Structures are given as structure tokens and as C-alpha cells.
């Protein structure tokens, strides 16, 4: 195909006037057989072009692949299609030069150009190089499998975003309907924000998916070409080895980990009613923190305003980086890096629960112990009567009465987490430590006897007051 781009005159070396053999492209734009150029430079004692005398830059000039292919095709046609013989000496190509990575004849091997080069028989070189390319092929196939798996995961995530956006949209609509028609403007505003986020994140996923599809397509073509190349005859294989080796060494980057790609439900649903408290102060509720469903284990379900969580049937959710899969738990939507913070949790008559705080860097995918060493400051109830502080080892807590509401007080700067019985304000337990990163509220509702649902953990609302002047 490349030969039709050149006339016969274009295929003649200006130095030896023969058909080009390994033509190299000089900085000035002229092409010279590599052997002819080397001989010319040695005789002249300088690196200048034999045609225009322009001095070349240091280093080996690159081979003009298009011209080489055209010359090779022409030479094959001229010699009746026999590529087994050296174009310079018309001897059979029996040797492979490892330095230049090309087949040569015995005369070439004894020439000045190849005399000190590492050479071996064609058969031995073909076996060695096929092993090299085969190893590269396995690596490329492994990359392809990774890309295909990531594509499937991203498609599932993209579908979940649509479902999550739809559920969030329905919850927003229901909330605004309860707040009457005069709040329609506020509803429209929030819907617009949700739609924009949905479009942006959908567009991001669409671009990511399109990109990975392109990578898969390109890599598939490369693998197909290499597989076909490996089936070629030894000599043909070695003649094209440079190009295929270059293609096989192409860098395939691992698929990136997409952070914060899910719909931020807390932005749309968290404290939704409180955001319009000035207009609906008599019916609004406000809690100091909300829950983040994007961090929740797949058996947890939430109230519409993300203030209550309980164990339920398993859902199919994306395994995004933020999600906790090692324990049945969820984190609060807001983290703290300074100051004092307090919230009260209604634990009700639940028989099993864990509440407290956890640092941002906790291991969310592998098994860990709930103690300060692992980044947890938590108290628990087990089997309905065994209270404990999750220290190492655990500290048993003796309480006069079983609390139904527990206040968690976090003093980040002093490194204190205090648990208080909201009924009589008695201190249940105090952790003292030093915090060095963002701290999040931690919630883990227990299972009931049939393991289908549990007593919910609910963040208690604060008293809302409106002063009018």
C-alpha cells in the first residue's frame, strides 16, 4: 500500500543509486541508506548530509518507515517476491542482529557495521522474540479484562445514579407538597440544582464510559494485530518486530477511581425542611447532623430527610470508595476538624447498636476492630443488656438504667468524646485522645431476631425558635 506513494526514482538512494536499504531521514529532509550514510560520515570525518552538506544533529537518524516499506515492496516485486535474501549482498538471511533488531546475511555479519554486534541464528531469535511478545500480549489481555470489568462497574454505577436521582427527586417533590403551594419556587430551585448535578455526573460517567470504550477498542485492535503477527513466519515476524514491539509496549493506564461521583443526596434531602424554617417554623424540624447514604452498608435504609437509619433487606448498591462494606454502619454527612459538637441519638428499645465517632481514614472495605487504635470512639449495646466502651480490650459499662436517648458530645480541640444519658444527664463514658484528621458521627443499628429489620437509630430534632422584630 505504501509503495504507490513513491515513483521508482523516489526509491533510489542518492548515494549508491540503488533501491533504498534501511533509509534514514536526516534533519535536512533527505533520505540515505543507513550503510551509505555511515560510510560517507566515516570517509568525511563529519556528520553532514551527502546531498546538501547540512550538518546532522548527534545521535542515530531515525529510519523512514514509509520509505522503507515502499522500497521493500518494490524490491520484493523486482525479485519475484523473495524476501529471504539480503538486499545488499543477495545472500540468504540467516542471522538476526540484536543491536539493530533485524535479519542479516552472513556477509552483513562480517561487515564493519555488524562485526561487533550481538547476533544469533534467525530460528533462535524468532523463538526468543516470540516469547517476549507473548509475555507482552498476556499483559495487554490482563489490562483488557480490567478495563472490561471496570466498564461493567461504571455502567452499573451510571444506572444507579439515574435511580438515585429519581428517588431523590420523588422525595423532594413529596416534601414540598407537604409545605404547600407557596413554596413552589423553593422546590423548583432545588430541583434545578439536582438536575444540574445529575446532568454533570451523568455527563462525567458518559465521558468516562466513552473513554474506556475507546481504550478497549484500541487495545482490542492492538491485541488482534499482535496475535496475527505472532502467527507469521519467522522472517516476516522479525522484519516487522520493531514496529510490533513498539505497539506491544504501549502504556495502558489502569482505570481511575472515580470519587464523589454519586448524587450527593445530603445536599438535596438533608435538612430540607429546616432550610425553609422561616416560612414554616411551626412544622419544621432541625437536627444537628444528617446521615450520608453514600457511606452506608447495603442493608441500611433511611428516612426521607436522612435523620433515621435501620437494618432492612439487602439492596444492590455501587461499591463506591466512600461506602462502608466491612460493617453494617453509616457515617454522618458532616465531618469536623475543630470545635465542639453535640447530637442526641434515640436508640429506643433496640437490643444491639453502636454509636460514636470515627475518623475519615478508617478502613471501609476490610475487617477492623472498633477501638481508638483503628480510628473509632464508640460505645455499644449487645444482647439487650451488655453495655461496653469499644476500647482495647473492651471496657464494660455498668448503668443504673437502660438509656433510650444518648447525647454524643465531641470536643475536637481537647480530644474528648463524651456519651451522656439524655434522660438524667449522667455520663456514660468518656474517651480522651488526640484527633489529627476529620471526625464523622458513626451509627450502626443492630439486627432483630428475624434479621429483617431493626429498631432504628434516630437523630433527635432540636428546638426551633424564630424571633420576629
Coordinates of C-alpha atoms in Angstrom, one line a residue:
X1 CA 0.0 0.0 0.0
X2 CA 2.9 2.4 0.9
X3 CA 4.6 1.7 -2.5
X4 CA 2.0 3.6 -4.5
X5 CA 3.1 6.8 -2.8
X6 CA 6.5 6.8 -4.4
X7 CA 7.8 6.6 -8.0
X8 CA 10.8 4.3 -8.9
X9 CA 13.1 7.3 -8.9
X10 CA 12.0 8.2 -5.3
X11 CA 13.1 4.8 -4.2
X12 CA 16.8 5.2 -5.3
X13 CA 19.4 6.2 -2.7
X14 CA 21.2 9.4 -3.9
X15 CA 24.5 8.0 -2.6
X16 CA 24.6 4.5 -4.0
X17 CA 21.8 4.9 -6.6
X18 CA 20.4 1.5 -5.6
X19 CA 17.0 0.8 -4.1
X20 CA 16.9 2.1 -0.5
X21 CA 18.0 -0.4 2.2
X22 CA 17.0 0.9 5.6
X23 CA 16.7 4.5 4.6
X24 CA 17.2 7.0 7.4
X25 CA 15.8 10.5 7.5
X26 CA 18.2 13.4 8.1
X27 CA 17.3 16.7 9.7
X28 CA 17.5 18.4 6.4
X29 CA 14.8 16.1 4.9
X30 CA 17.0 13.9 2.7
X31 CA 16.9 10.1 2.9
X32 CA 20.1 8.0 2.7
X33 CA 20.7 4.3 3.1
X34 CA 21.9 3.8 6.6
X35 CA 25.0 1.9 5.4
X36 CA 25.8 4.5 2.8
X37 CA 25.5 7.3 5.3
X38 CA 27.7 5.6 7.8
X39 CA 30.4 5.0 5.1
X40 CA 30.1 8.6 4.0
X41 CA 30.5 10.0 7.5
X42 CA 33.5 7.8 8.2
X43 CA 35.2 9.0 5.0
X44 CA 34.4 12.7 5.5
X45 CA 35.1 12.7 9.2
X46 CA 32.0 14.7 10.0
X47 CA 28.2 14.3 10.2
X48 CA 26.9 16.1 7.1
X49 CA 24.3 15.3 4.5
X50 CA 25.8 13.7 1.3
X51 CA 23.2 15.7 -0.7
X52 CA 23.1 19.2 0.7
X53 CA 26.0 19.1 3.2
X54 CA 23.8 20.2 6.1
X55 CA 25.4 19.0 9.4
X56 CA 23.2 16.5 11.2
X57 CA 22.3 16.5 14.9
X58 CA 24.1 14.0 17.2
X59 CA 22.5 10.6 17.6
X60 CA 21.3 7.9 15.2
X61 CA 19.0 9.3 12.5
X62 CA 15.5 7.6 12.5
X63 CA 14.5 5.1 9.9
X64 CA 11.9 6.4 7.4
X65 CA 9.4 3.6 7.8
X66 CA 7.1 4.7 5.0
X67 CA 10.0 4.8 2.5
X68 CA 11.5 1.6 3.9
X69 CA 8.1 -0.2 3.4
X70 CA 7.8 1.2 -0.2
X71 CA 11.4 0.1 -1.0
X72 CA 10.8 -3.3 0.5
X73 CA 7.6 -3.8 -1.6
X74 CA 9.3 -2.7 -4.7
X75 CA 12.3 -4.9 -4.1
X76 CA 10.0 -7.9 -3.5
X77 CA 8.2 -7.2 -6.7
X78 CA 11.5 -6.8 -8.6
X79 CA 13.0 -10.0 -7.2
X80 CA 9.9 -12.1 -7.7
X81 CA 8.6 -11.8 -4.1
X82 CA 11.6 -13.4 -2.4
X83 CA 12.2 -11.7 1.0
X84 CA 14.6 -14.3 2.3
X85 CA 17.6 -12.7 0.7
X86 CA 19.7 -9.7 1.7
X87 CA 19.1 -6.7 -0.5
X88 CA 22.8 -5.7 -0.4
X89 CA 24.5 -9.0 -0.8
X90 CA 21.8 -11.3 -2.2
X91 CA 22.7 -13.8 0.4
X92 CA 20.1 -15.8 2.5
X93 CA 19.0 -14.0 5.7
X94 CA 20.2 -16.5 8.3
X95 CA 21.3 -14.2 11.2
X96 CA 19.5 -11.8 13.5
X97 CA 21.3 -8.8 14.8
X98 CA 20.1 -7.9 18.3
X99 CA 21.7 -4.5 18.3
X100 CA 19.8 -3.3 15.2
X101 CA 17.0 -5.9 15.7
X102 CA 16.8 -7.0 12.1
X103 CA 17.7 -10.1 10.0
X104 CA 21.0 -10.0 8.2
X105 CA 23.1 -12.3 6.0
X106 CA 26.5 -13.9 6.8
X107 CA 28.2 -11.2 4.7
X108 CA 26.5 -8.5 6.7
X109 CA 27.6 -10.1 9.9
X110 CA 31.3 -9.9 8.9
X111 CA 30.9 -6.3 7.7
X112 CA 32.1 -3.3 9.7
X113 CA 28.5 -2.3 10.5
X114 CA 27.6 -5.6 12.3
X115 CA 31.1 -7.0 13.2
X116 CA 30.9 -6.2 16.9
X117 CA 27.1 -6.6 17.2
X118 CA 25.4 -9.4 19.2
X119 CA 24.0 -11.9 16.6
X120 CA 22.3 -15.3 16.6
X121 CA 20.5 -17.6 14.2
X122 CA 17.1 -16.5 12.9
X123 CA 15.4 -19.5 14.4
X124 CA 16.8 -18.9 17.8
X125 CA 16.0 -15.1 17.7
X126 CA 12.4 -15.8 16.5
X127 CA 11.8 -18.2 19.4
X128 CA 13.2 -15.6 21.9
X129 CA 11.3 -12.6 20.5
X130 CA 8.1 -14.6 20.2
X131 CA 8.3 -15.3 24.0
X132 CA 8.9 -11.6 24.6
X133 CA 5.9 -10.5 22.5
X134 CA 3.7 -13.3 24.0
X135 CA 4.5 -12.0 27.5
X136 CA 3.5 -8.5 26.4
X137 CA 0.4 -9.9 24.9
X138 CA -0.7 -11.6 28.2
X139 CA -0.2 -8.2 30.0
X140 CA -2.3 -6.5 27.4
X141 CA -5.0 -9.1 27.7
X142 CA -5.0 -8.7 31.5
X143 CA -5.4 -4.9 31.0
X144 CA -8.3 -5.6 28.7
X145 CA -10.0 -7.8 31.3
X146 CA -9.5 -5.0 33.9
X147 CA -11.0 -2.4 31.5
X148 CA -14.0 -4.6 30.7
X149 CA -14.7 -5.2 34.4
X150 CA -14.4 -1.5 35.1
X151 CA -16.7 -0.7 32.2
X152 CA -19.4 -3.0 33.7
X153 CA -18.9 -1.5 37.2
X154 CA -19.2 2.0 35.8
X155 CA -22.3 1.1 33.8
X156 CA -23.9 -0.2 37.0
X157 CA -22.9 3.0 38.8
X158 CA -24.3 5.1 36.0
X159 CA -27.6 3.2 36.2
X160 CA -27.6 3.7 40.0
X161 CA -27.1 7.4 39.6
X162 CA -30.3 7.5 37.5
X163 CA -32.2 5.5 40.1
X164 CA -30.7 7.5 43.0
X165 CA -31.6 10.8 41.2
X166 CA -35.1 9.6 40.6
X167 CA -35.6 8.6 44.3
X168 CA -34.2 11.9 45.4
X169 CA -36.5 13.8 43.0
X170 CA -39.6 12.0 44.4
X171 CA -38.6 12.7 48.0
X172 CA -38.1 16.3 47.2
X173 CA -41.5 16.5 45.5
X174 CA -43.2 14.9 48.4
X175 CA -41.6 17.2 50.9
X176 CA -42.5 20.3 49.0
X177 CA -46.1 19.1 48.6
X178 CA -46.5 19.0 52.4
X179 CA -45.1 22.5 52.6
X180 CA -47.9 23.8 50.4
X181 CA -48.1 25.6 47.1
X182 CA -46.5 28.9 48.1
X183 CA -43.2 27.0 48.5
X184 CA -43.2 26.0 44.8
X185 CA -40.4 28.5 44.0
X186 CA -38.1 26.9 46.6
X187 CA -39.0 23.4 45.2
X188 CA -38.1 24.5 41.6
X189 CA -34.8 25.9 42.8
X190 CA -33.8 22.6 44.5
X191 CA -35.0 20.6 41.5
X192 CA -32.8 22.7 39.3
X193 CA -29.7 22.0 41.5
X194 CA -30.4 18.3 41.5
X195 CA -30.9 18.3 37.7
X196 CA -27.7 20.1 37.2
X197 CA -25.8 17.7 39.4
X198 CA -27.4 14.7 37.7
X199 CA -26.5 16.1 34.3
X200 CA -23.0 16.9 35.3
X201 CA -22.4 13.5 36.9
X202 CA -24.2 11.7 34.1
X203 CA -22.0 13.6 31.6
X204 CA -18.9 12.7 33.6
X205 CA -19.9 9.0 33.6
X206 CA -20.8 9.2 29.9
X207 CA -17.4 10.6 29.1
X208 CA -15.6 8.1 31.3
X209 CA -17.5 5.2 29.7
X210 CA -16.9 6.6 26.2
X211 CA -13.2 6.9 27.0
X212 CA -12.9 3.4 28.4
X213 CA -14.8 2.0 25.3
X214 CA -12.3 3.8 23.1
X215 CA -9.4 2.3 25.2
X216 CA -11.0 -1.2 24.9
X217 CA -11.5 -0.8 21.1
X218 CA -7.9 0.4 20.6
X219 CA -6.4 -2.3 22.8
X220 CA -8.5 -5.0 21.2
X221 CA -7.2 -3.9 17.7
X222 CA -3.7 -4.0 19.1
X223 CA -4.1 -7.4 20.6
X224 CA -5.7 -8.7 17.4
X225 CA -2.8 -7.4 15.3
X226 CA -0.2 -8.9 17.6
X227 CA -2.0 -12.3 17.6
X228 CA -2.0 -12.2 13.8
X229 CA 1.7 -11.1 13.8
X230 CA 2.7 -14.0 16.1
X231 CA 1.3 -16.4 13.5
X232 CA 3.5 -15.1 10.8
X233 CA 6.6 -16.8 9.5
X234 CA 9.8 -16.3 11.5
X235 CA 11.5 -14.0 9.0
X236 CA 8.3 -11.9 8.4
X237 CA 7.9 -11.8 12.2
X238 CA 11.4 -10.5 12.7
X239 CA 11.2 -8.0 9.9
X240 CA 8.2 -6.3 11.5
X241 CA 9.5 -6.9 15.0
X242 CA 10.5 -3.3 15.7
X243 CA 7.1 -1.9 14.9
X244 CA 5.1 -4.6 16.7
X245 CA 7.4 -4.5 19.8
X246 CA 6.7 -0.7 20.0
X247 CA 3.0 -1.4 19.8
X248 CA 3.1 -4.1 22.4
X249 CA 4.9 -1.8 24.8
X250 CA 2.2 0.8 24.7
X251 CA 1.3 2.1 28.1
X252 CA -2.2 1.2 29.3
X253 CA -3.1 3.1 32.3
X254 CA -5.3 1.5 35.0
X255 CA -8.8 2.8 35.2
X256 CA -9.0 5.7 37.5
X257 CA -11.0 5.5 40.8
X258 CA -13.9 8.0 40.5
X259 CA -14.5 9.8 43.7
X260 CA -17.7 11.6 44.7
X261 CA -19.5 10.5 41.5
X262 CA -22.8 9.6 43.2
X263 CA -25.6 12.0 43.7
X264 CA -25.0 14.0 46.9
X265 CA -28.3 13.2 48.5
X266 CA -27.4 15.1 51.6
X267 CA -27.3 18.3 49.7
X268 CA -30.8 17.8 48.4
X269 CA -32.5 16.0 51.2
X270 CA -30.5 16.8 54.4
X271 CA -32.3 19.4 56.5
X272 CA -34.6 20.1 53.6
X273 CA -37.4 21.3 55.9
X274 CA -35.1 23.4 58.0
X275 CA -33.9 25.3 55.0
X276 CA -37.2 27.0 54.8
X277 CA -37.8 27.3 58.6
X278 CA -38.5 31.0 58.4
X279 CA -41.6 30.3 56.3
X280 CA -42.8 27.1 58.0
X281 CA -41.4 27.4 61.5
X282 CA -44.4 25.7 63.2
X283 CA -44.0 22.4 61.3
X284 CA -40.3 22.3 60.6
X285 CA -37.7 20.1 62.4
X286 CA -34.0 20.5 62.7
X287 CA -31.3 18.1 63.6
X288 CA -27.6 18.9 64.1
X289 CA -26.3 16.3 61.7
X290 CA -27.7 14.1 58.9
X291 CA -26.7 10.7 57.6
X292 CA -24.8 10.1 54.4
X293 CA -26.3 7.1 52.4
X294 CA -23.3 7.0 50.1
X295 CA -21.3 5.7 53.0
X296 CA -23.9 3.1 54.2
X297 CA -23.7 -0.6 54.1
X298 CA -26.2 -2.1 51.7
X299 CA -28.7 -3.4 54.3
X300 CA -29.4 0.0 55.7
X301 CA -32.4 2.2 54.8
X302 CA -33.1 5.8 55.8
X303 CA -35.9 8.2 56.4
X304 CA -36.6 10.7 53.7
X305 CA -34.7 13.5 55.4
X306 CA -31.8 11.2 56.3
X307 CA -32.2 11.5 60.1
X308 CA -33.0 7.9 60.9
X309 CA -31.4 4.6 59.9
X310 CA -32.3 0.9 60.4
X311 CA -31.4 -2.5 59.2
X312 CA -33.6 -3.9 56.4
X313 CA -33.4 -6.2 53.3
X314 CA -30.2 -6.0 51.2
X315 CA -30.1 -3.5 48.3
X316 CA -27.9 -3.5 45.2
X317 CA -25.6 -0.5 45.6
X318 CA -22.4 0.6 43.9
X319 CA -19.3 -0.3 45.8
X320 CA -18.0 3.3 45.7
X321 CA -14.9 4.4 47.7
X322 CA -16.9 6.1 50.4
X323 CA -19.2 3.2 51.2
X324 CA -18.6 1.0 54.3
X325 CA -18.9 -2.7 53.5
X326 CA -16.9 -4.2 56.4
X327 CA -19.7 -3.4 59.0
X328 CA -23.4 -2.6 59.0
X329 CA -22.9 1.1 59.6
X330 CA -23.2 4.6 58.2
X331 CA -21.4 7.8 58.7
X332 CA -22.7 11.3 59.2
X333 CA -22.8 13.7 56.3
X334 CA -20.7 16.3 58.0
X335 CA -17.2 15.9 59.4
X336 CA -15.5 18.0 62.0
X337 CA -11.9 19.3 62.2
X338 CA -12.3 21.7 65.2
X339 CA -14.7 23.0 67.8
X340 CA -17.5 21.5 70.0
X341 CA -20.3 19.5 68.5
X342 CA -23.3 17.6 70.1
X343 CA -26.1 15.4 68.9
X344 CA -28.6 13.2 70.6
X345 CA -29.5 9.7 69.3
X346 CA -32.7 7.9 70.1
X347 CA -31.7 4.2 70.5
X348 CA -35.2 3.2 71.7
X349 CA -35.6 -0.4 72.9
X350 CA -33.0 -1.7 70.5
X351 CA -31.0 -4.8 71.7
X352 CA -27.9 -4.1 69.7
X353 CA -26.4 -0.9 68.5
X354 CA -23.1 1.1 68.1
X355 CA -22.8 4.9 68.2
X356 CA -20.0 7.3 68.4
X357 CA -17.5 8.9 66.1
X358 CA -14.9 7.7 63.5
X359 CA -12.1 9.3 61.7
X360 CA -12.2 9.8 57.9
X361 CA -9.4 7.3 57.1
X362 CA -11.0 4.3 58.7
X363 CA -10.8 1.1 56.7
X364 CA -14.2 0.8 55.0
X365 CA -13.7 -2.4 53.0
X366 CA -11.8 -4.7 55.3
X367 CA -12.5 -6.1 58.8
X368 CA -11.3 -3.8 61.7
X369 CA -11.8 -3.6 65.5
X370 CA -14.0 -0.8 66.8
X371 CA -11.4 0.8 69.0
X372 CA -9.4 4.1 69.0
X373 CA -6.3 2.5 67.5
X374 CA -8.4 1.8 64.4
X375 CA -9.9 5.3 64.4
X376 CA -13.2 4.6 66.3
X377 CA -14.5 6.1 69.6
X378 CA -17.7 4.1 70.1
X379 CA -19.9 2.7 72.8
X380 CA -22.3 -0.3 72.2
X381 CA -25.1 -2.4 73.5
X382 CA -25.1 -6.1 72.8
X383 CA -27.9 -8.7 73.5
X384 CA -30.0 -6.0 75.1
X385 CA -28.1 -5.8 78.4
X386 CA -24.4 -5.7 77.9
X387 CA -23.1 -2.1 77.6
X388 CA -19.4 -1.5 76.6
X389 CA -17.0 1.1 75.5
X390 CA -15.1 -0.2 72.5
X391 CA -11.6 0.2 73.9
X392 CA -8.8 -2.4 73.6
X393 CA -9.7 -4.5 75.5
X394 CA -13.4 -3.6 75.8
X395 CA -14.5 -1.7 78.9
X396 CA -17.7 -3.0 80.4
X397 CA -20.1 -0.2 81.4
X398 CA -22.4 -0.6 84.4
X399 CA -25.6 1.6 84.0
X400 CA -28.3 2.1 86.5
X401 CA -31.0 2.3 83.8
X402 CA -31.0 1.5 80.1
X403 CA -30.9 4.8 78.2
X404 CA -33.3 5.4 75.3
X405 CA -31.6 8.6 74.2
X406 CA -27.9 9.2 74.3
X407 CA -26.2 12.5 73.7
X408 CA -22.8 12.4 72.0
X409 CA -20.6 15.4 72.8
X410 CA -17.4 15.9 70.7
X411 CA -14.8 18.4 71.7
X412 CA -12.3 18.1 68.8
X413 CA -9.7 20.5 70.1
X414 CA -9.5 18.8 73.6
X415 CA -9.7 15.3 72.1
X416 CA -12.8 14.3 74.1
X417 CA -15.9 12.2 73.2
X418 CA -18.5 12.1 76.0
X419 CA -21.6 9.9 76.0
X420 CA -24.5 11.2 78.2
X421 CA -27.8 9.6 79.2
X422 CA -30.2 12.3 77.9
X423 CA -32.8 11.3 80.5
X424 CA -30.9 12.1 83.6
X425 CA -27.7 13.8 82.1
X426 CA -25.4 11.2 83.7
X427 CA -22.1 10.5 82.0
X428 CA -22.0 7.0 80.5
X429 CA -18.4 7.1 79.2
X430 CA -15.6 9.5 78.2
X431 CA -12.9 8.9 75.6
X432 CA -9.8 11.1 75.7
X433 CA -7.5 11.1 72.7
X434 CA -5.8 13.4 70.2
X435 CA -7.6 13.9 66.9
X436 CA -5.4 14.6 63.8
X437 CA -8.0 14.4 61.0
X438 CA -11.7 14.9 60.1
X439 CA -14.1 13.1 62.5
X440 CA -17.5 11.8 61.5
X441 CA -20.5 10.7 63.5
X442 CA -20.8 6.9 63.4
X443 CA -24.0 4.8 63.6
X444 CA -24.7 1.1 63.5
X445 CA -28.2 -0.3 64.2
X446 CA -28.4 -3.9 65.3
X447 CA -30.4 -6.8 63.9
X448 CA -33.6 -8.0 65.3
X449 CA -34.4 -11.7 65.9
X450 CA -35.5 -12.5 62.3
X451 CA -32.8 -10.3 60.8
X452 CA -35.2 -8.5 58.5
X453 CA -35.4 -5.1 60.3
X454 CA -34.3 -3.5 63.5
X455 CA -35.1 -0.7 65.9
X456 CA -34.0 2.5 64.1
X457 CA -31.4 4.9 65.3
X458 CA -32.8 8.3 65.1
X459 CA -31.1 11.7 65.4
X460 CA -33.3 13.8 67.7
X461 CA -34.5 17.2 66.4
X462 CA -33.5 20.4 68.1
X463 CA -35.9 23.0 69.3
X464 CA -36.5 25.6 66.5
X465 CA -37.3 29.2 67.6
X466 CA -38.0 32.2 65.4
X467 CA -37.6 35.8 66.7
X468 CA -39.5 38.4 64.8
X469 CA -38.7 42.1 65.2

